[in-house]
XYZ file of C-alpha atoms in Angstrom:
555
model
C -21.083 -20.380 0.517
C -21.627 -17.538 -0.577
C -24.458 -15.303 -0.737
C -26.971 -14.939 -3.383
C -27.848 -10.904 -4.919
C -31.141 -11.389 -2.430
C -29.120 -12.408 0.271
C -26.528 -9.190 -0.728
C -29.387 -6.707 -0.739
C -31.106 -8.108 2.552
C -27.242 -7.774 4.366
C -27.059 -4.560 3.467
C -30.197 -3.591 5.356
C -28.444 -5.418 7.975
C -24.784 -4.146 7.762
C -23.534 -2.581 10.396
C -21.192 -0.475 9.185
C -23.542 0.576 6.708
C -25.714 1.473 9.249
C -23.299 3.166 10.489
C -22.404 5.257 6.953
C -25.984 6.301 6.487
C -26.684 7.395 9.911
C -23.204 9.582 9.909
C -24.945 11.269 6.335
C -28.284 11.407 8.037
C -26.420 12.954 10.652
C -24.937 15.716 8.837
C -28.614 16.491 6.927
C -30.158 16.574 10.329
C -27.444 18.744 11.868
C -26.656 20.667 8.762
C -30.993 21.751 8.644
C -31.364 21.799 12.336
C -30.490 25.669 12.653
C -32.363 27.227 9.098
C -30.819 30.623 10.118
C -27.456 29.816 11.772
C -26.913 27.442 7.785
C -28.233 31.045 6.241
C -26.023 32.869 7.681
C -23.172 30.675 7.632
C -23.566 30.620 3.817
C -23.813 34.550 3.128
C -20.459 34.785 5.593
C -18.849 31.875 3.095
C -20.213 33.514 0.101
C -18.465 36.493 0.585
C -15.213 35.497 1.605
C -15.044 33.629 -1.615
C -16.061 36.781 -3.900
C -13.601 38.850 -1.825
C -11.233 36.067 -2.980
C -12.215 36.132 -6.014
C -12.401 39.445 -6.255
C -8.414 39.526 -5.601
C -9.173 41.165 -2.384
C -7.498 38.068 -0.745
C -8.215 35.361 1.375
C -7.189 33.563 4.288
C -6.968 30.001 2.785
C -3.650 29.460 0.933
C -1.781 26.503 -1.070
C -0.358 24.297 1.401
C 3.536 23.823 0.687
C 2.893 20.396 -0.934
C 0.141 21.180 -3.421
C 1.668 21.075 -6.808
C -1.377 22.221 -8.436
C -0.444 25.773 -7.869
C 3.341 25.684 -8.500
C 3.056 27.707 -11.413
C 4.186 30.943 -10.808
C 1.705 32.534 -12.863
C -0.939 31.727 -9.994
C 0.735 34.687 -7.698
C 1.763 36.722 -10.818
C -1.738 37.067 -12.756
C -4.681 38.674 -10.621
C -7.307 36.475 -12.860
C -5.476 33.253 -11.752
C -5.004 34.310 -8.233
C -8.484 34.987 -7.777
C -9.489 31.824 -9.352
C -6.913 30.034 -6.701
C -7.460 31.966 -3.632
C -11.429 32.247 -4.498
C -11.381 28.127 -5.065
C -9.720 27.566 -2.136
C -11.958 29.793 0.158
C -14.530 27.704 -1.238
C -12.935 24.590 0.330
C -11.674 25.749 3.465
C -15.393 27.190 3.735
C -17.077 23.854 3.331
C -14.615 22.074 5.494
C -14.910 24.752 8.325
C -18.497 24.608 7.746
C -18.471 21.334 8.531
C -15.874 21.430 11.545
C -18.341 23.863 13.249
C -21.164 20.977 12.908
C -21.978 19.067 16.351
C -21.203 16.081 15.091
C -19.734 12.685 16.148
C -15.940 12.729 15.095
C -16.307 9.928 12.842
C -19.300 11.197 11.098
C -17.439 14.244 10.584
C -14.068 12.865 9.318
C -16.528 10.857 6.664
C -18.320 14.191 5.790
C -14.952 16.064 5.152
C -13.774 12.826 3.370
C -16.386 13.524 1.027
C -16.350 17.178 0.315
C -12.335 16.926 0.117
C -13.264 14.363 -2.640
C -15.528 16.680 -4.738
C -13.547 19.479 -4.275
C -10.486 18.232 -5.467
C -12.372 16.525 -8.604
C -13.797 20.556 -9.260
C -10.502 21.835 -8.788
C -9.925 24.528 -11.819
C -6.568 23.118 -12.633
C -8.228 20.327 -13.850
C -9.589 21.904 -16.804
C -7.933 23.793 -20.212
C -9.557 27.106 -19.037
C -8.431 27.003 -15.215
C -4.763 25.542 -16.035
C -2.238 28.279 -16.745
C 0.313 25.413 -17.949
C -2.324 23.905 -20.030
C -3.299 27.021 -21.466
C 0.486 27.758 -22.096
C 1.125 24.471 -23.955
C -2.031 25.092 -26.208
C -0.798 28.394 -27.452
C 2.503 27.402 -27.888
C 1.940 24.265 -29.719
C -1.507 25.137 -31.658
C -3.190 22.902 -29.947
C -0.727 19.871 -30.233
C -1.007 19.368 -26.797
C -5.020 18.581 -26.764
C -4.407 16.420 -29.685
C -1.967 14.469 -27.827
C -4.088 14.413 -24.664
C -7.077 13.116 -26.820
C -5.124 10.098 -28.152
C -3.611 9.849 -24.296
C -7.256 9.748 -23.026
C -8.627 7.075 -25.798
C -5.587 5.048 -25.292
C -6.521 4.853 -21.522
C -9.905 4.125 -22.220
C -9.030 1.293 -24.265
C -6.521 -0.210 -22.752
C -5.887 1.142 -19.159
C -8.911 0.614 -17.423
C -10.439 3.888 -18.076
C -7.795 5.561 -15.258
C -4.889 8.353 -16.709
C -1.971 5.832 -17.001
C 0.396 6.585 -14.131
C 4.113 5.371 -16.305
C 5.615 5.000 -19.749
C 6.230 1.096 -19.932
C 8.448 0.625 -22.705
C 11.824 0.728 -21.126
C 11.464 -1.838 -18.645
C 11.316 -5.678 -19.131
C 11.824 -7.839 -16.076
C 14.866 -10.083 -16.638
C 16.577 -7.314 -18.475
C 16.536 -4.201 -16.319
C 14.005 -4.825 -13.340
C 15.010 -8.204 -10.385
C 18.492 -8.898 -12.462
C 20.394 -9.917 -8.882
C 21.723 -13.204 -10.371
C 19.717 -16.207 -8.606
C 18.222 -19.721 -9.223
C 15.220 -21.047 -8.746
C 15.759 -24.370 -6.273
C 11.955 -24.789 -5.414
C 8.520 -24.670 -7.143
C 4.765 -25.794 -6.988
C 1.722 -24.356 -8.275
C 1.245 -21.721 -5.554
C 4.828 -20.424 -5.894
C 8.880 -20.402 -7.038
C 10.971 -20.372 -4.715
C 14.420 -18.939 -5.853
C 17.909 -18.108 -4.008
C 20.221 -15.637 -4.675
C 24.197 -16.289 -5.154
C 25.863 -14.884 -2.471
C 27.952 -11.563 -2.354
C 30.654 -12.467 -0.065
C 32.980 -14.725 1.029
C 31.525 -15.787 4.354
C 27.310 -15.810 5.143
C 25.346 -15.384 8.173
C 23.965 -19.335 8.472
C 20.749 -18.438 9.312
C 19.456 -17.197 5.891
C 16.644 -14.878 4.904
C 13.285 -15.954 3.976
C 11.045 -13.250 2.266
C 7.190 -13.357 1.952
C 6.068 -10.798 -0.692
C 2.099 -9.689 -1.076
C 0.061 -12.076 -2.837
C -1.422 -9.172 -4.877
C 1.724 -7.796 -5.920
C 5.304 -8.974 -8.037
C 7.998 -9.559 -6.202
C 10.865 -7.798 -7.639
C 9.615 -4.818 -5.952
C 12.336 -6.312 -3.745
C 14.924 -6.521 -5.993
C 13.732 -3.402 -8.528
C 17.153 -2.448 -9.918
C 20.790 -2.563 -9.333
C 21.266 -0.164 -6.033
C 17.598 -0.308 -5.924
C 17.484 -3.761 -4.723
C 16.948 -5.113 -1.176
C 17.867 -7.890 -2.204
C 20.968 -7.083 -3.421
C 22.125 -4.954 -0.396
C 20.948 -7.745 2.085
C 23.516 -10.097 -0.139
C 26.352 -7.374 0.391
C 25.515 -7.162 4.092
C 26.270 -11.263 4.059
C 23.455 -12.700 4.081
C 21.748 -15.599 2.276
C 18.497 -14.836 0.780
C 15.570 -16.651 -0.388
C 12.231 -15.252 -1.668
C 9.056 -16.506 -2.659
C 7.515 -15.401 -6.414
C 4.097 -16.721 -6.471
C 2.094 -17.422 -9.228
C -0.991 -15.493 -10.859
C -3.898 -17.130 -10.566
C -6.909 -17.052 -12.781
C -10.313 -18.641 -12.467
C -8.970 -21.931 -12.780
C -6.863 -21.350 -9.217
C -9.829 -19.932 -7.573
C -10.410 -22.302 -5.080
C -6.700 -21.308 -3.177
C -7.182 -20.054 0.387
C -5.400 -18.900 3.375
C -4.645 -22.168 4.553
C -3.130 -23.547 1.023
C -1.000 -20.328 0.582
C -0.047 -21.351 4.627
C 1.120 -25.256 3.337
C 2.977 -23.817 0.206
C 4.819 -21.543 2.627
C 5.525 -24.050 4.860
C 7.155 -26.620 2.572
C 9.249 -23.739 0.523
C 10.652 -22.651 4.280
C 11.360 -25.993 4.693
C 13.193 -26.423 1.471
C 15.015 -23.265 2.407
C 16.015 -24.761 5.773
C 17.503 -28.397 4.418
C 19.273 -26.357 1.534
C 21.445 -24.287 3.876
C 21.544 -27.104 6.378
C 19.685 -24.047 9.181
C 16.377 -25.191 10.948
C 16.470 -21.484 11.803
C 15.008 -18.594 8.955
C 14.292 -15.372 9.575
C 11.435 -14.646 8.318
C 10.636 -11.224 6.710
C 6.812 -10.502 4.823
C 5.164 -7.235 3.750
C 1.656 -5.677 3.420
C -0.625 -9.221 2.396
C 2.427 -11.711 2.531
C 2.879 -9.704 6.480
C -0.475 -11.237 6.968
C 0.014 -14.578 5.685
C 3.879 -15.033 7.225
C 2.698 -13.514 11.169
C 0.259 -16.778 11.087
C 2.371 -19.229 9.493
C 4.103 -18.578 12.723
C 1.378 -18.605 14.613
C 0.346 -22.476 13.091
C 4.076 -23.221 13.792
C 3.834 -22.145 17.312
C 0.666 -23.948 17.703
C 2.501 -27.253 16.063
C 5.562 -26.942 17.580
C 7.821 -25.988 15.148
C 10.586 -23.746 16.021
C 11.794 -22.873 12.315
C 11.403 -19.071 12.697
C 14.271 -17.186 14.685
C 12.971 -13.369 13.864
C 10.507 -11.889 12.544
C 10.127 -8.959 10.090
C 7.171 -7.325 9.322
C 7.167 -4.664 7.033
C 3.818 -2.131 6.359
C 1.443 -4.899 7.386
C -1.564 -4.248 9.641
C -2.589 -7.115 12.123
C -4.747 -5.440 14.095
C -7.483 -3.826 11.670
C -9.154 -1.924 13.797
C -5.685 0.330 13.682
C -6.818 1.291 10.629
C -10.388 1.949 11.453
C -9.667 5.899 11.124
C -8.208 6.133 8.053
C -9.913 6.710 4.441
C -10.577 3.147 4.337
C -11.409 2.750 7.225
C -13.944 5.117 7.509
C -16.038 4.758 4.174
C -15.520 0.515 3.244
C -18.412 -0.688 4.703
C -18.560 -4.431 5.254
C -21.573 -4.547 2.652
C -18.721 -3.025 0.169
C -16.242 -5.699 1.436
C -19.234 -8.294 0.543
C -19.847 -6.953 -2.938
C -16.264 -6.996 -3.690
C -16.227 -10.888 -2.256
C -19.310 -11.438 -4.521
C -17.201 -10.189 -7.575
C -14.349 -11.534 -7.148
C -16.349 -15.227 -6.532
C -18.109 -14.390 -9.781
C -15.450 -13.881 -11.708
C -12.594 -16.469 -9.804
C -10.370 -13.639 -9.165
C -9.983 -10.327 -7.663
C -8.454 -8.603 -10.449
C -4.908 -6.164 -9.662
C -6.294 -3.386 -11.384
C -9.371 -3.162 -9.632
C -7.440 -2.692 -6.443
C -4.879 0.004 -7.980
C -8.261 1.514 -9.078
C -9.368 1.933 -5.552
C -6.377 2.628 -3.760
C -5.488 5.291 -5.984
C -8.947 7.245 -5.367
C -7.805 7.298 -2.037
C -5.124 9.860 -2.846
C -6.902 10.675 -5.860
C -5.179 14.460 -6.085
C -1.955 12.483 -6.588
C -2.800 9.432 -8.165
C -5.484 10.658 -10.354
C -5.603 14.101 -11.293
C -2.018 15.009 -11.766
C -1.872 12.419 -14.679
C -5.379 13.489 -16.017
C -3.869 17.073 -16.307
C -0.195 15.850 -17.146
C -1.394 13.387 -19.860
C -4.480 14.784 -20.892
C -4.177 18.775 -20.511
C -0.627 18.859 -21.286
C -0.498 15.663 -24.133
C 2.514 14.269 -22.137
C 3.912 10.959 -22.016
C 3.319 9.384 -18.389
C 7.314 9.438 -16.738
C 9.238 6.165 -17.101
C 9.781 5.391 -13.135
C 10.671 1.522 -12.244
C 8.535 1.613 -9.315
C 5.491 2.742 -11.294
C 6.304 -0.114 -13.646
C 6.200 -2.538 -10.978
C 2.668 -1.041 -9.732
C 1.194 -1.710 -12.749
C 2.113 -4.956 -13.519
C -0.527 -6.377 -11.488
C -1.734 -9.664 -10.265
C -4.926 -11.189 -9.551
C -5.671 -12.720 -6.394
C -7.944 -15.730 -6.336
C -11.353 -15.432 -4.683
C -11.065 -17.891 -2.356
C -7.776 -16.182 -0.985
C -9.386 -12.732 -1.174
C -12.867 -13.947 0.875
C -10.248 -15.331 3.959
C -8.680 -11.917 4.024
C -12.036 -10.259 4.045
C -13.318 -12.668 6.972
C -10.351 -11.524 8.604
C -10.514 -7.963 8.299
C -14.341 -8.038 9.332
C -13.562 -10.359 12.330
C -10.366 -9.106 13.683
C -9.101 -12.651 14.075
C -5.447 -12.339 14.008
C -5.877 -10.164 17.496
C -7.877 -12.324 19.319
C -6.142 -15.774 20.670
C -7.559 -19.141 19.092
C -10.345 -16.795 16.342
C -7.793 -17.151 13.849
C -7.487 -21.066 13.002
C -4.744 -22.579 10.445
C -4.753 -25.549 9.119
C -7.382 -26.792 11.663
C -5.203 -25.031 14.231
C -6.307 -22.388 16.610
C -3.422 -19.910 16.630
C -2.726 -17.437 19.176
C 0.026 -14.706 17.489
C 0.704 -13.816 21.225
C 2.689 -17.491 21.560
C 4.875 -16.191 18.625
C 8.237 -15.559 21.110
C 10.960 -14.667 18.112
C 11.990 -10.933 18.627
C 10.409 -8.660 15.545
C 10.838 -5.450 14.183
C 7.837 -4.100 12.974
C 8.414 -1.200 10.305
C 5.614 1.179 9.016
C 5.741 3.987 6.730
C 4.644 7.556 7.700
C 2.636 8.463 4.915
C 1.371 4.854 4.076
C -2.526 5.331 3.407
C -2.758 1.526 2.772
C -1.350 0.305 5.889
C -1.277 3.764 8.325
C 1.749 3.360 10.675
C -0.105 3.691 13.386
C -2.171 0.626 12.816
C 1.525 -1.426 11.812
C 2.576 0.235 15.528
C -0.432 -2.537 16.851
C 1.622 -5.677 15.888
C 4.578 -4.394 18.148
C 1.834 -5.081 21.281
C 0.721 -8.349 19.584
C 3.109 -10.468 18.946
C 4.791 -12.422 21.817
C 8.610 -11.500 22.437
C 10.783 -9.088 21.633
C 9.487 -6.025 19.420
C 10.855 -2.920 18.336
C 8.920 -0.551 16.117
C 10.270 1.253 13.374
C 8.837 3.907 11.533
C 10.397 4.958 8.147
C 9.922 7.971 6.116
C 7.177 7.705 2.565
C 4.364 6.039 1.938
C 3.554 2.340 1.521
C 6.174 1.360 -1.501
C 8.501 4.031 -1.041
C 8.942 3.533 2.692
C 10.312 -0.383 1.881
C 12.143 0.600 -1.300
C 14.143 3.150 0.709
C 17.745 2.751 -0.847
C 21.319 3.423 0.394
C 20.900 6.122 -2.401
C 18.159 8.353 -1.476
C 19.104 11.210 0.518
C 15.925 12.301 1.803
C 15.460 9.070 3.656
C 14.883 9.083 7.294
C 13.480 6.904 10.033
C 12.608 6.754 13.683
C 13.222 4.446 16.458
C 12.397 4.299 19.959
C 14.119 2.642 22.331
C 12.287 3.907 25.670
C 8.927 2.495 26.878
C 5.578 3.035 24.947
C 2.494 1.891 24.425
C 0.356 4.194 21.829
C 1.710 5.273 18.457
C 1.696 8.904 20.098
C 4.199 7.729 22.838
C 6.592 6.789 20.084
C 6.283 9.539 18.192
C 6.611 11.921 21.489
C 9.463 9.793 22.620
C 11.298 9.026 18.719
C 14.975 9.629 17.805
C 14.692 10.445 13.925
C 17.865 9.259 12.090
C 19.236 10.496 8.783
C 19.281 8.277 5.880
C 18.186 4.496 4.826
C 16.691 1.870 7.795
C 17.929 -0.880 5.861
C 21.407 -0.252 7.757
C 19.564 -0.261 10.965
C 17.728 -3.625 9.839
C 21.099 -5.546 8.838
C 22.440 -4.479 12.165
C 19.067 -5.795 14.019
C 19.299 -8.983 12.115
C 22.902 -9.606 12.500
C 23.017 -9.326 16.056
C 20.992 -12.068 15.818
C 22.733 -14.265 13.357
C 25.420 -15.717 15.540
C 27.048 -17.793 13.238
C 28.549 -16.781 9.739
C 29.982 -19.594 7.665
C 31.947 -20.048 4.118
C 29.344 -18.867 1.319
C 27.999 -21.819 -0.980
C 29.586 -22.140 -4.504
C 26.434 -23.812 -5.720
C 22.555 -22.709 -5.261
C 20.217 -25.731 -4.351
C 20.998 -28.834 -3.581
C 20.121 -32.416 -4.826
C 17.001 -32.368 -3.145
C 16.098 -28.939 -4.487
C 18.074 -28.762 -7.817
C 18.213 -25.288 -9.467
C 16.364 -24.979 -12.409
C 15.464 -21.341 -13.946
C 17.398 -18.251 -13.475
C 16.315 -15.583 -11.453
C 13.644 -14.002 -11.808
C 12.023 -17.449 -12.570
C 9.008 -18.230 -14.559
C 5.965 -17.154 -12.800
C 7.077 -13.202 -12.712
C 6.396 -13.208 -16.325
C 2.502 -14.470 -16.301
C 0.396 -11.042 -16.902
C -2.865 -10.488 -15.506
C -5.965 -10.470 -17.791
């Protein structure tokens, strides 16, 4: 049941982690006040390394080599602007030394400079007309077309986008026409989800086809974007059959589906998969939330004795939350946050997609926020047209029953724990789950941090290899033949901490999707003649690829 706004206010007088959050700022107060004269002092030795900055006398805090923001030559060239920069960013490696120098718990220290790093990059002067050279530029230039632009940019937003600077220029993609095109049929379907396989690419197919478990809060043809953008489409060319699962949007009228039903929709689409291709083997392959769901579908099947899955792929999906206990999430969602959010989404059936975007991008709000409030806004430019962006802004919702199970699971730490973690009235132990994995993470995912994905690869029961691709959380799955700055990292030597990888890695140049066919094929022992036909008469195909449900668009 859940809890009433009485109930919400006395839990957060409760909460630990809130607890927790207050002490760490009562902490810094106490710590910060606790020496009058050493804070004095401290503030007059700040002060006037930023006017010397300012001053263009120089300073030792410089642009790091991936800050945009300063890109403009003009910042070096003009002694106005390079004051402004160097005397801006005394000012924040000031306050983060300041706070460095504190004797503080680490934890309440990484929330402090959490914090400041979040004000200072909101008061950054390139996010204003007078402290933006390229702004200023574009003003003069166009007599003030730019502003104009920006003005009907922002109201447009406002309107329409949520209030947040809109991240990509929608109006040359349509899914069906130029995003998932791989030709396919959907042979499967019930309310929770379509089920849809793709015509082969070859003349003969590994037997033991593919089964992939996308995030419930996301579309799936993230996985098959665009031709040579697809994984999809190069698993096909590498000889395999594939089958994915697009589920359906829900709204408050689904809000009642949990865990468990998500689990039983899984299980009978796996096993439609399985009498199709005449296999009682899949492997099985999920990502970020569908990582979660597909890790204890094979737990319940373990724990029922069903021996349908023959490997296991898990691709930026944390198991073990507490490996993420250190990151920006980690450190400032409180479970009283988590609660709140379980409240809303209850109130209102669903959690809503682009309340999630909203909070994942202020997590990396420098890149996610800022450089389209200056881009769109500042400069009156159109967001860029980028198939990826597309995709994460055609959201889903996720209903609130689903959305409370993941949050009892992330405040619990279930999944880690043998027989916490029941499904389907069955205690599951993830340790029992014997199928060899490769677990990938990504090394600049701050949704799923790579070294809370390295976890899984010590909880899972047989064989596991970790891999650790270049990019963040999208970018380090969508990681095509074509991209030449790809890289990855594998270890094949003994390790038990995600530093013992890393110390111990072999980095490899280009794509791990060749890596991955060649880990699944060596264990796909039998290749057969491909199928002229998709379905069978059990499973008919009905709609083409990308199906029905991919089109439903969230409120």
């Amino acid at each position: 049941m859940m809890p009433n706004t009485n109930q919400l206010v006395a839990r957060m007088m409760d909460d630990r982690k809130l607890r927790e959050q207050t002490e760490s700022l009562m902490n810094f107060y106490r710590t910060s006040m606790s020496n009058p004269a050493t804070l004095f002092m401290d503030a007059v030795n700040a002060n006037l390394e930023i006017w010397r900055a300012l001053a263009g006398l120089g300073g030792s805090a410089k642009p790091q080599p991936d800050d945009r923001r300063f890109s403009d030559p003009i910042w070096e060239q003009n002694p106005m602007f390079r004051g402004l920069r160097d005397g801006y960013l005394q000012w924040c490696a000031e306050l983060q030394s300041w706070v460095d120098g504190m004797e503080l718990p680490p934890r309440d220290k990484e929330r402090a400079k959490i914090l400041l790093a979040t004000l200072t990059d909101s008061l950054s002067p390139t996010n204003t007309l007078s402290g933006n050279p390229a702004a200023l530029k574009a003003t003069l230039e166009t007599g003030g077309q730019n502003l104009r632009d920006g003005l009907q940019n922002f109201l447009g937003d406002m309107a329409h986008n949520n209030g947040m600077p809109s991240m990509v220029d929608k109006s040359g993609f349509k899914v069906g026409e130029n995003l998932g095109t791989t030709p396919g049929k959907v042979v499967y379907s019930e309310p929770h989800l379509e089920l849809i396989q793709y015509e082969p690419q070859t003349e003969q197919v590994y037997q033991i086809p593919i089964f992939i478990v996308p995030p419930q809060i996301n579309k799936f043809y993230v996985w098959d974007l665009s031709p040579e953008r697809s994984v999809v489409e190069f698993l096909l060319q590498q000889g395999f059959q594939v089958f994915i699962v697009s589920w359906f949007n829900p709204t408050r009228d689904q809000a009642d589906w949990g865990f468990d039903s998500y689990i039983e929709a899984l299980d009978r689409a796996s096993a439609a998969a399985c009498d199709i291709t005449k296999s009682d083997k899949l492997h099985m392959v999920g990502a970020c939330s569908g990582g979660i769901t597909t890790a204890a579908l094979l737990g319940y099947w373990k724990a029922v004795d069903c021996a349908r899955a023959h490997s296991l792929s898990l691709v930026v999906t944390v198991l073990d939350t507490d490996g993420a206990a250190d990151t920006t999430m980690g450190l400032m969602t409180s479970l009283e946050a988590l609660e709140i959010a379980r409240f809303a989404s209850h109130h209102k059936g669903v959690l809503e997609g682009k309340d999630l975007a909203r909070v994942f991008a202020w997590l990396r709000p420098n890149d996610l926020i800022w450089s389209y409030w200056v881009s769109n806004y500042l400069l009156g430019r159109n967001p860029p047209a980028f198939d990826i962006l597309f995709w994460n802004a055609d959201t889903t919702n996720m209903s609130a029953k689903l959305h409370g199970d993941f949050i009892d699971m992330l405040e619990s730490n279930a999944a880690t724990r043998k027989g916490a973690l029941t499904v389907l009235g069955q205690p599951i132990d993830l340790a029992a789950v014997d199928c060899d994995s490769l677990i990938v993470g990504g090394t600049t995912d701050h949704i799923t941090p790579w070294e809370g994905c390295y976890r899984s690869v010590h909880l899972l029961g047989g064989k596991s290899e970790y891999l650790l691709s270049s990019s963040g959380h999208i970018q380090a799955m969508i990681n095509p033949l074509t991209n030449k700055k790809a890289r990855f990292r594998t270890n094949k030597g003994d390790h038990t901490t995600p530093e013992d990888f890393l110390a111990g890695a072999e980095e490899h140049q280009g794509t791990w999707w060749l890596y991955w066919a060649e880990w699944l094929k060596s264990r796909s022992p039998k290749q057969i003649k491909a199928p002229r036909s998709l379905g069978n008469k059990a499973n008919p195909p009905t709609l083409a690829a990308p199906g029905s449900y991919v089109m439903a668009e969230a409120d």
